[in-house]
Short mmCIF file of C-alpha atoms in Angstrom, two decimals:
data_model
loop_
_atom_site.label_atom_id
_atom_site.label_comp_id
_atom_site.label_asym_id
_atom_site.label_seq_id
_atom_site.Cartn_x
_atom_site.Cartn_y
_atom_site.Cartn_z
CA PHE A 21 29.84 -69.77 -16.40
CA PHE A 22 32.96 -70.54 -18.45
CA PHE A 23 35.12 -68.94 -15.74
CA SER A 24 33.52 -71.23 -13.18
CA PHE A 25 34.38 -74.33 -15.18
CA PHE A 26 37.93 -73.13 -15.85
CA PHE A 27 38.76 -72.72 -12.19
CA ALA A 28 36.90 -75.87 -11.19
CA THR A 29 39.38 -77.87 -13.26
CA THR A 30 42.43 -75.93 -12.10
CA SER A 31 44.87 -78.00 -10.04
CA PHE A 32 47.53 -75.47 -9.04
CA ALA A 33 46.46 -75.39 -5.38
CA PRO A 34 49.07 -77.22 -3.28
CA SER A 35 46.67 -79.23 -1.11
CA PRO A 36 43.35 -81.09 -1.59
CA HIS A 37 41.60 -78.71 0.81
CA GLN A 38 42.87 -75.67 -1.10
CA LYS A 39 41.77 -77.23 -4.39
CA LYS A 40 38.25 -77.54 -2.98
CA LEU A 41 38.44 -73.96 -1.81
CA VAL A 42 39.53 -72.79 -5.27
CA MET A 43 36.64 -74.70 -6.83
CA LYS A 44 34.13 -73.05 -4.50
CA ILE A 45 35.55 -69.60 -5.09
CA ALA A 46 35.53 -70.24 -8.85
CA PHE A 47 31.89 -71.26 -8.73
CA THR A 48 31.12 -68.03 -6.89
CA ILE A 49 33.09 -65.91 -9.37
CA GLY A 50 31.35 -67.59 -12.28
CA ALA A 51 27.95 -66.84 -10.78
CA ILE A 52 28.84 -63.22 -10.12
CA MET A 53 30.28 -62.74 -13.61
CA ALA A 54 27.11 -64.11 -15.12
CA VAL A 55 25.12 -61.27 -13.58
CA ALA A 56 27.84 -58.60 -13.65
CA PRO A 57 26.06 -56.51 -16.31
CA LEU A 58 23.17 -56.04 -13.89
CA ALA A 59 25.49 -54.30 -11.46
CA SER A 60 26.93 -51.81 -13.94
CA ALA A 61 24.77 -49.02 -12.54
CA PHE A 62 26.60 -49.21 -9.23
CA THR A 63 29.84 -47.38 -8.48
CA VAL A 64 32.10 -49.39 -6.19
CA VAL A 65 34.61 -47.43 -4.16
CA PRO A 66 37.72 -48.96 -2.53
CA ASN A 67 36.73 -51.23 0.34
CA LYS A 68 37.32 -49.64 3.73
CA SER A 69 37.64 -52.84 5.70
CA ILE A 70 35.80 -53.11 8.96
CA GLN A 71 37.16 -56.48 10.00
CA SER A 72 38.92 -57.36 13.22
CA VAL A 73 38.67 -60.09 15.80
CA ALA A 74 35.22 -59.63 17.33
CA LYS A 75 35.31 -60.66 20.94
CA GLN A 76 31.61 -61.41 20.82
CA GLN A 77 31.97 -64.10 18.18
CA SER A 78 32.40 -67.84 18.58
CA SER A 79 33.18 -70.52 16.01
CA SER A 80 31.98 -73.84 14.52
CA THR A 81 31.41 -75.49 11.18
CA ALA A 82 27.81 -76.59 11.54
CA ARG A 83 27.07 -75.51 7.99
CA PRO A 84 29.03 -76.30 4.87
CA MET A 85 31.22 -73.44 3.70
CA PHE A 86 29.51 -72.89 0.38
CA GLY A 87 26.05 -73.14 1.86
CA ASP A 88 27.04 -70.48 4.37
CA PHE A 89 28.28 -68.23 1.59
CA PHE A 90 24.98 -68.32 -0.21
CA LYS A 91 23.22 -67.71 3.08
CA ASN A 92 25.28 -64.51 3.15
CA LEU A 93 23.22 -63.64 0.10
CA THR A 94 19.98 -65.34 1.11
CA GLY A 95 19.51 -66.44 4.70
CA GLY A 96 16.53 -68.64 4.01
CA GLY A 97 13.81 -68.21 1.41
CA GLY A 98 10.15 -67.73 0.71
CA ASP A 99 7.66 -64.95 1.32
CA ALA A 100 9.11 -62.29 3.57
CA GLU A 101 6.75 -59.46 2.66
CA ASN A 102 5.21 -59.22 6.10
CA ASN A 103 8.22 -60.28 8.16
CA LYS A 104 9.95 -57.40 9.91
CA ASN A 105 12.63 -57.24 12.57
CA ALA A 106 11.01 -57.25 15.96
CA GLY A 107 14.10 -57.54 18.15
CA GLY A 108 13.19 -58.44 21.69
CA GLY A 109 14.29 -61.82 22.88
CA GLY A 110 14.73 -63.81 26.02
CA PHE A 111 14.50 -67.51 26.74
CA PRO A 112 11.54 -69.87 26.31
CA ASN A 113 10.16 -71.15 29.59
CA LEU A 114 10.56 -74.84 28.81
CA MET A 115 13.16 -75.99 31.29
CA LYS A 116 12.56 -77.93 34.46
CA LYS A 117 11.48 -75.86 37.44
CA ASP A 118 14.85 -76.23 39.14
CA THR A 119 16.85 -75.03 36.12
CA THR A 120 17.54 -71.56 34.74
CA PRO A 121 18.18 -70.94 31.03
CA GLY A 122 21.66 -69.63 30.41
CA GLU A 123 22.81 -70.29 33.99
CA SER A 124 22.08 -73.79 35.32
CA CYS A 125 24.96 -76.15 36.06
CA THR A 126 24.63 -79.74 37.25
CA GLY A 127 28.33 -80.01 38.03
CA GLU A 128 28.79 -82.95 35.66
CA ARG A 129 31.72 -83.65 33.35
CA ILE A 130 31.15 -82.65 29.75
CA ALA A 131 33.19 -83.22 26.59
CA VAL A 132 32.84 -81.22 23.38
CA VAL A 133 33.75 -82.87 20.07
CA GLY A 134 34.16 -80.60 17.08
CA ALA A 135 35.55 -78.09 19.58
CA THR A 136 37.71 -76.15 17.12
CA GLY A 137 34.75 -75.25 14.96
CA TYR A 138 32.65 -72.11 14.75
CA ILE A 139 30.13 -73.05 17.45
CA GLY A 140 32.34 -75.63 19.18
CA LYS A 141 34.62 -72.95 20.62
CA ALA A 142 31.65 -71.04 21.98
CA VAL A 143 30.27 -74.21 23.59
CA VAL A 144 33.58 -74.93 25.33
CA LYS A 145 33.71 -71.37 26.63
CA GLU A 146 30.10 -71.54 27.84
CA GLY A 147 30.66 -74.86 29.58
CA VAL A 148 33.62 -73.46 31.50
CA ARG A 149 31.73 -70.26 32.33
CA ARG A 150 28.85 -72.26 33.83
CA GLY A 151 31.22 -74.22 36.06
CA TYR A 152 31.29 -77.54 34.23
CA LYS A 153 34.47 -79.57 34.10
CA THR A 154 34.86 -79.23 30.33
CA THR A 155 37.05 -81.18 27.92
CA ALA A 156 37.63 -79.95 24.38
CA VAL A 157 38.41 -82.79 21.97
CA LEU A 158 40.76 -81.63 19.20
CA ARG A 159 42.48 -83.32 16.29
CA ASP A 160 45.58 -81.25 17.09
CA ALA A 161 45.75 -80.08 20.70
CA SER A 162 48.70 -77.76 19.99
CA LYS A 163 46.38 -75.53 17.94
CA GLY A 164 44.11 -75.07 20.92
CA GLU A 165 46.73 -74.08 23.47
CA LYS A 166 46.60 -70.39 22.49
CA GLU A 167 42.84 -70.27 21.93
CA GLU A 168 41.28 -67.75 24.31
CA LYS A 169 37.93 -69.56 24.35
CA PHE A 170 39.57 -72.76 25.67
CA LYS A 171 40.83 -71.17 28.87
CA GLY A 172 39.79 -73.30 31.83
CA ALA A 173 39.09 -76.38 29.70
CA GLU A 174 41.10 -79.57 29.40
CA LEU A 175 42.40 -80.26 25.89
CA LYS A 176 42.35 -83.81 24.56
CA GLN A 177 43.93 -84.70 21.24
CA PHE A 178 42.01 -87.34 19.31
CA ASP A 179 40.94 -88.23 15.78
CA VAL A 180 37.22 -89.00 16.01
CA THR A 181 37.19 -90.46 12.49
CA ASP A 182 39.21 -93.41 13.87
CA ARG A 183 36.31 -95.69 14.71
CA ASP A 184 38.35 -98.48 16.26
CA ALA A 185 40.12 -96.06 18.61
CA CYS A 186 36.80 -94.47 19.57
CA LEU A 187 35.18 -97.79 20.43
CA SER A 188 38.24 -99.11 22.27
CA GLY A 189 37.73 -96.60 25.05
CA GLU A 190 40.60 -94.31 24.07
CA LEU A 191 38.29 -91.38 23.34
CA PHE A 192 36.23 -91.63 26.53
CA PRO A 193 37.58 -94.05 29.16
CA LYS A 194 34.94 -95.79 31.24
CA GLY A 195 33.41 -93.43 33.79
CA SER A 196 35.27 -90.36 32.50
CA VAL A 197 32.37 -88.34 31.06
CA ASP A 198 28.71 -87.64 31.82
CA ILE A 199 27.65 -85.51 28.84
CA VAL A 200 29.00 -85.29 25.30
CA VAL A 201 28.18 -82.30 23.08
CA SER A 202 28.83 -82.84 19.38
CA CYS A 203 29.51 -79.83 17.15
CA LEU A 204 30.98 -81.96 14.38
CA ALA A 205 30.02 -81.05 10.82
CA SER A 206 31.47 -81.45 7.36
CA ARG A 207 33.12 -78.42 5.83
CA THR A 208 31.79 -78.89 2.33
CA GLY A 209 28.42 -80.66 2.53
CA THR A 210 29.29 -83.05 -0.28
CA LYS A 211 28.09 -86.65 0.04
CA LYS A 212 31.44 -88.24 0.90
CA ASP A 213 32.36 -85.56 3.42
CA SER A 214 28.89 -85.47 4.99
CA TYR A 215 28.67 -89.19 5.61
CA ALA A 216 32.25 -89.31 6.90
CA ILE A 217 31.72 -86.52 9.47
CA ASP A 218 28.05 -85.63 10.00
CA TYR A 219 27.15 -89.32 10.17
CA GLN A 220 30.03 -91.71 10.84
CA ALA A 221 32.41 -89.62 12.98
CA THR A 222 29.49 -88.33 15.05
CA LEU A 223 28.16 -91.87 15.48
CA ASN A 224 31.64 -92.97 16.61
CA CYS A 225 31.50 -90.35 19.37
CA ALA A 226 27.95 -91.25 20.41
CA GLU A 227 28.77 -94.95 20.70
CA ALA A 228 31.98 -94.15 22.60
CA ALA A 229 30.02 -91.90 24.96
CA LYS A 230 27.44 -94.59 25.72
CA ALA A 231 30.13 -97.24 26.24
CA ALA A 232 31.90 -94.90 28.69
CA GLY A 233 28.74 -94.50 30.76
CA ALA A 234 27.70 -91.00 29.63
CA ARG A 235 24.02 -90.32 30.24
CA ARG A 236 23.32 -87.84 27.40
CA PHE A 237 24.53 -86.98 23.91
CA ILE A 238 23.72 -83.43 22.74
CA LEU A 239 23.84 -83.00 18.98
CA LEU A 240 24.23 -79.76 17.07
CA SER A 241 22.12 -80.63 14.04
CA ALA A 242 20.47 -78.32 11.48
CA TYR A 243 17.00 -76.86 10.96
CA CYS A 244 17.08 -77.84 7.29
CA VAL A 245 17.14 -81.57 8.14
CA LYS A 246 13.37 -81.29 7.86
CA SER A 247 13.80 -81.40 4.06
CA ALA A 248 15.35 -84.86 4.25
CA GLU A 249 12.55 -85.97 6.58
CA ARG A 250 9.96 -84.75 4.07
CA LYS A 251 11.95 -86.35 1.23
CA ASP A 252 11.92 -83.10 -0.68
CA PRO A 253 13.31 -83.58 -4.20
CA TYR A 254 15.85 -80.83 -3.48
CA ALA A 255 16.99 -82.25 -0.11
CA LEU A 256 20.76 -82.25 0.30
CA GLN A 257 23.30 -84.95 1.10
CA PHE A 258 24.38 -83.44 4.42
CA GLN A 259 20.73 -83.24 5.48
CA TYR A 260 20.26 -86.95 4.85
CA ALA A 261 23.49 -87.71 6.74
CA LYS A 262 22.31 -85.74 9.78
CA MET A 263 18.83 -87.27 9.59
CA GLU A 264 20.25 -90.80 9.57
CA LEU A 265 22.53 -89.94 12.48
CA GLU A 266 19.54 -88.68 14.48
CA GLY A 267 17.80 -91.98 13.70
CA LYS A 268 20.77 -93.90 15.10
CA LEU A 269 20.64 -91.82 18.28
CA ARG A 270 16.98 -92.72 18.74
CA GLU A 271 17.88 -96.40 18.36
CA MET A 272 20.67 -96.07 20.93
CA SER A 273 18.61 -94.25 23.55
CA ASP A 274 17.44 -96.28 26.54
CA ALA A 275 16.89 -95.93 30.28
CA SER A 276 20.53 -94.98 30.93
CA PHE A 277 21.44 -93.07 27.77
CA ASP A 278 19.45 -90.39 25.95
CA HIS A 279 19.98 -87.62 23.43
CA VAL A 280 18.86 -84.15 22.30
CA ALA A 281 19.14 -82.85 18.73
CA VAL A 282 19.27 -79.05 18.52
CA ARG A 283 18.51 -77.69 15.04
CA PRO A 284 19.47 -74.01 14.65
CA THR A 285 18.17 -71.98 11.72
CA ALA A 286 21.38 -70.09 10.94
CA PHE A 287 24.30 -68.40 12.70
CA PHE A 288 24.87 -64.64 12.70
CA LYS A 289 28.20 -64.88 10.91
CA SER A 290 26.65 -66.97 8.13
CA VAL A 291 24.36 -64.08 7.15
CA SER A 292 26.60 -61.06 7.87
CA GLY A 293 29.34 -61.47 5.26
CA GLN A 294 28.09 -58.65 3.05
CA LEU A 295 28.56 -55.88 5.58
CA GLU A 296 32.14 -55.32 4.39
CA VAL A 297 30.96 -55.17 0.77
CA VAL A 298 28.34 -52.52 1.51
CA ASP A 299 30.84 -50.57 3.60
CA GLY A 300 33.12 -50.49 0.58
CA GLY A 301 30.39 -49.02 -1.61
CA GLY A 302 29.18 -52.19 -3.28
CA PRO A 303 25.57 -53.37 -3.55
CA PHE A 304 23.88 -55.75 -1.14
CA VAL A 305 23.17 -58.88 -3.20
CA TYR A 306 20.17 -61.14 -2.71
CA PHE A 307 18.43 -63.81 -4.77
CA ASP A 308 15.14 -62.75 -6.32
CA LEU A 309 12.49 -65.47 -6.11
CA GLY A 310 10.04 -63.47 -8.19
CA GLU A 311 7.05 -61.30 -7.28
CA GLY A 312 9.15 -59.34 -4.81
CA LYS A 313 9.92 -62.40 -2.69
CA CYS A 314 13.29 -63.28 -1.19
CA ALA A 315 14.78 -65.28 1.62
CA THR A 316 13.81 -64.85 5.29
CA CYS A 317 15.49 -66.03 8.46
CA ASN A 318 15.85 -65.47 12.19
CA PRO A 319 19.44 -66.53 12.89
CA ILE A 320 20.80 -67.00 16.39
CA SER A 321 24.00 -65.55 17.83
CA GLU A 322 26.87 -67.89 18.55
CA PRO A 323 26.92 -67.23 22.34
CA ASP A 324 23.14 -67.72 22.53
CA LEU A 325 23.33 -70.99 20.61
CA ALA A 326 26.15 -72.21 22.83
CA ALA A 327 24.04 -71.37 25.90
CA ALA A 328 21.08 -73.27 24.46
CA LEU A 329 23.25 -76.34 23.87
CA ILE A 330 24.69 -76.27 27.39
CA ASP A 331 21.16 -75.78 28.79
CA GLN A 332 20.37 -79.27 27.49
CA VAL A 333 22.65 -80.80 30.12
CA ALA A 334 20.12 -79.95 32.83
CA ASP A 335 16.96 -79.60 30.76
CA ASP A 336 14.78 -82.63 29.96
CA ALA A 337 12.19 -80.75 27.87
CA HIS A 338 13.71 -82.03 24.61
CA LYS A 339 14.93 -85.39 25.87
CA ASN A 340 15.13 -87.92 23.00
CA GLY A 341 13.70 -85.31 20.68
CA VAL A 342 14.41 -82.41 18.35
CA TRP A 343 14.50 -78.69 19.19
CA ASN A 344 14.20 -76.34 16.21
CA LEU A 345 15.85 -73.12 17.29
CA GLY A 346 16.12 -69.56 16.00
CA GLY A 347 17.06 -66.24 17.50
CA PRO A 348 14.73 -63.67 19.07
CA ASP A 349 13.85 -61.82 15.84
CA ASP A 350 10.52 -62.33 14.10
CA GLY A 351 12.38 -62.80 10.83
CA LEU A 352 14.14 -60.58 8.32
CA SER A 353 14.11 -60.84 4.55
CA MET A 354 17.44 -60.35 2.84
CA LYS A 355 16.20 -57.08 1.36
CA ASP A 356 15.33 -55.93 4.88
CA GLN A 357 18.85 -56.83 5.98
CA GLY A 358 20.34 -54.84 3.11
CA VAL A 359 18.35 -51.76 4.10
CA MET A 360 19.31 -52.28 7.75
CA ILE A 361 23.04 -52.51 6.97
CA HIS A 362 22.80 -49.38 4.81
CA GLY A 363 21.37 -47.48 7.77
CA ILE A 364 23.79 -48.88 10.36
CA LEU A 365 26.77 -47.90 8.19
CA LYS A 366 25.21 -44.43 7.73
CA LYS A 367 25.49 -44.62 3.96
CA GLU A 368 24.11 -41.74 1.94
CA GLY A 369 21.26 -42.04 -0.54
CA GLU A 370 19.07 -45.04 -1.20
CA PRO A 371 20.27 -48.57 -0.30
CA LYS A 372 22.00 -50.36 -3.19
CA LEU A 373 20.20 -53.69 -3.55
CA LEU A 374 21.02 -56.11 -6.36
CA GLY A 375 18.51 -58.90 -6.96
CA VAL A 376 19.95 -61.91 -8.82
CA PRO A 377 17.45 -64.20 -10.61
CA ILE A 378 17.17 -67.56 -8.85
CA GLY A 379 17.19 -69.29 -12.25
CA LEU A 380 20.93 -68.66 -12.45
CA PHE A 381 21.42 -71.58 -10.09
CA ASP A 382 19.67 -74.03 -12.41
CA VAL A 383 21.93 -73.11 -15.32
CA ILE A 384 25.09 -73.66 -13.29
CA ILE A 385 23.88 -76.76 -11.43
CA ASN A 386 22.63 -78.48 -14.58
CA GLY A 387 25.87 -77.70 -16.40
CA LEU A 388 28.05 -79.08 -13.62
CA GLN A 389 25.88 -82.17 -13.25
CA TRP A 390 26.02 -82.82 -17.00
CA VAL A 391 29.81 -82.80 -16.90
CA ALA A 392 29.78 -85.03 -13.80
CA ASP A 393 27.47 -87.59 -15.43
CA THR A 394 29.14 -87.49 -18.84
CA PHE A 395 32.68 -87.94 -17.58
CA ASN A 396 31.90 -89.79 -14.34
CA SER A 397 33.60 -87.00 -12.39
CA GLU A 398 33.33 -86.95 -8.59
CA LYS A 399 34.82 -83.44 -8.58
CA PHE A 400 32.03 -82.02 -10.74
CA ASP A 401 29.39 -84.06 -8.91
CA ASP A 402 30.57 -82.39 -5.70
CA ALA A 403 30.52 -78.99 -7.41
CA ALA A 404 26.93 -79.58 -8.49
CA GLU A 405 26.00 -80.50 -4.91
CA LEU A 406 27.57 -77.26 -3.70
CA GLY A 407 25.38 -75.44 -6.20
CA ARG A 408 22.31 -77.25 -4.86
CA ILE A 409 23.30 -76.18 -1.34
CA GLY A 410 23.44 -72.59 -2.52
CA LYS A 411 20.06 -72.78 -4.20
CA TYR A 412 18.49 -74.46 -1.17
CA TYR A 413 19.31 -71.54 1.10
CA ALA A 414 18.05 -69.15 -1.56
CA VAL A 415 14.54 -70.64 -1.65
CA GLU A 416 13.94 -72.06 1.85
CA ASP A 417 13.05 -70.00 4.90
CA MET A 418 15.36 -70.59 7.85
CA LEU A 419 12.69 -69.27 10.19
CA THR A 420 11.06 -70.34 13.47
CA THR A 421 7.79 -68.70 14.49
CA ASP A 422 6.79 -70.62 17.64
CA PRO A 423 7.91 -68.70 20.78
CA SER A 424 9.22 -71.98 22.20
CA GLU A 425 11.62 -72.19 19.24
CA LYS A 426 13.19 -68.77 19.81
CA TYR A 427 16.09 -68.26 22.18
CA GLY A 428 18.53 -65.59 23.25
CA ARG A 429 18.72 -61.85 23.76
CA THR A 430 20.87 -60.62 20.87
CA SER A 431 18.99 -59.44 17.80
CA LEU A 432 20.47 -59.42 14.30
CA LYS A 433 20.38 -55.61 14.32
CA GLN A 434 22.47 -55.54 17.48
CA HIS A 435 24.93 -57.92 15.84
CA TYR A 436 25.30 -55.72 12.75
CA GLU A 437 25.77 -52.66 14.96
CA TYR A 438 28.49 -54.47 16.89
CA ILE A 439 30.51 -55.65 13.88
CA ALA A 440 30.10 -52.26 12.16
CA GLU A 441 31.95 -50.81 15.16
CA ASN A 442 34.33 -53.64 16.06
CA GLY A 443 34.62 -55.80 12.94
CA GLN A 444 34.04 -59.54 12.79
CA GLU A 445 36.53 -62.34 13.14
CA TYR A 446 37.95 -63.60 9.88
CA ASP A 447 37.23 -67.28 9.31
CA PRO A 448 38.17 -69.04 6.03
CA TYR A 449 35.01 -71.18 6.12
CA THR A 450 32.44 -68.43 6.70
CA THR A 451 33.88 -64.97 6.12
CA VAL A 452 33.92 -65.39 2.34
CA PHE A 453 33.73 -61.64 1.61
CA GLY A 454 36.62 -60.82 3.92
CA ASN A 455 40.26 -61.80 4.25
CA GLU A 456 43.01 -61.99 6.83
CA ASP A 457 44.84 -58.97 5.43
CA ALA A 458 41.72 -56.81 5.69
CA LYS A 459 41.32 -57.83 9.32
CA LYS A 460 44.88 -56.75 10.13
CA LYS A 461 44.47 -53.42 8.36
CA PHE A 462 41.28 -52.70 10.28
CA ALA A 463 43.00 -53.52 13.58
CA GLU A 464 45.91 -51.19 12.73
CA LYS A 465 43.50 -48.43 11.70
CA LYS A 466 41.56 -48.77 14.95
CA GLU A 467 44.76 -48.63 17.02
CA MET A 468 45.79 -45.41 15.27
CA VAL A 469 42.39 -43.82 15.96
CA GLU A 470 42.48 -44.81 19.62
CA ALA A 471 46.05 -43.49 19.97
#
């Protein structure tokens, strides 16, 4: 706990973004140190990295970084005793008769904002694959020129936080676009960041799309927005920002302009960060909710989610509404995932599972909030919100059970099997347990084996 506070106040990082990153890492270290004695029974061997660029993966920041980290440990929440991995999959039969899930193309012009993110890249790639004339909107177009997933797409450099420029027609000139897909999301989930990106920047794009004559705005939202709708006492700032944005889209919709809000449960990469830890001999960590309960989720693969978003161009089933969306699995508890990873990696003996008491969050959150209130500190208020994000994903199920709310063919087990063999792409906002150096070492090791 002390270690967490020490690093949270450290200011040696050379940029504001890196300072935030240091604070998040410090918070994580503090939490782990607080429960370190519980892990003394485990012997950790040197980590044999299994990271490389996974060709299967796509990228977007539809979840705050810290929330995604704790979903690496949790994935949802609630009673998972009877939830087991069922695999299977496919696509719900909800589309219009003349459309085919994963394949249909209307031939219209689509633009993707938030294109450089985790899911955004996959959406651009899927749009091009289907045959759509696809434009990827980037803050810095030069960074997208070498991106493999942008091949076949037009790159447009634009700052969507510039409201005046958006509304002047610079973003989407009149008659230039038919469909806009928004994968914008804040990287932290703090109040200031959430309302600047999840709400205002996304609204800028929606208003610019309507002014340009686009007929539909497709929003990548979040399953957990339901907490803001219910006014849960533990609802988060980014959930309220997304909820208010969805409300604005409903107000804007009319005979010539409509919208669809797709709310995914979780992404594969956001729950698979511990595979490298287990491979290195460490325990699989989960948050213990008491009475044998822990988090449950049915995440969706990045390519499947991208396909579902592009389906909404032709599909009117969710017009001016919300589509809660998970993957094909029936739902896996975090303990189930730990056992699964142990088996996939062919580890000897019993799976090493470390349950961390959920009450740890309250200690850290309350401490950070006390400092924030006492010293009127925005930094510590943000840190407390990050802690609340972590706790949320430890106690809430990210799980869809209705067949109409399941999509795709790739199960979580298939995903783990793939990255155990090929590694997963390092991403500074989601791959918290990995690092760039480990990815390079794995790639070199694989090349030597193949040679």
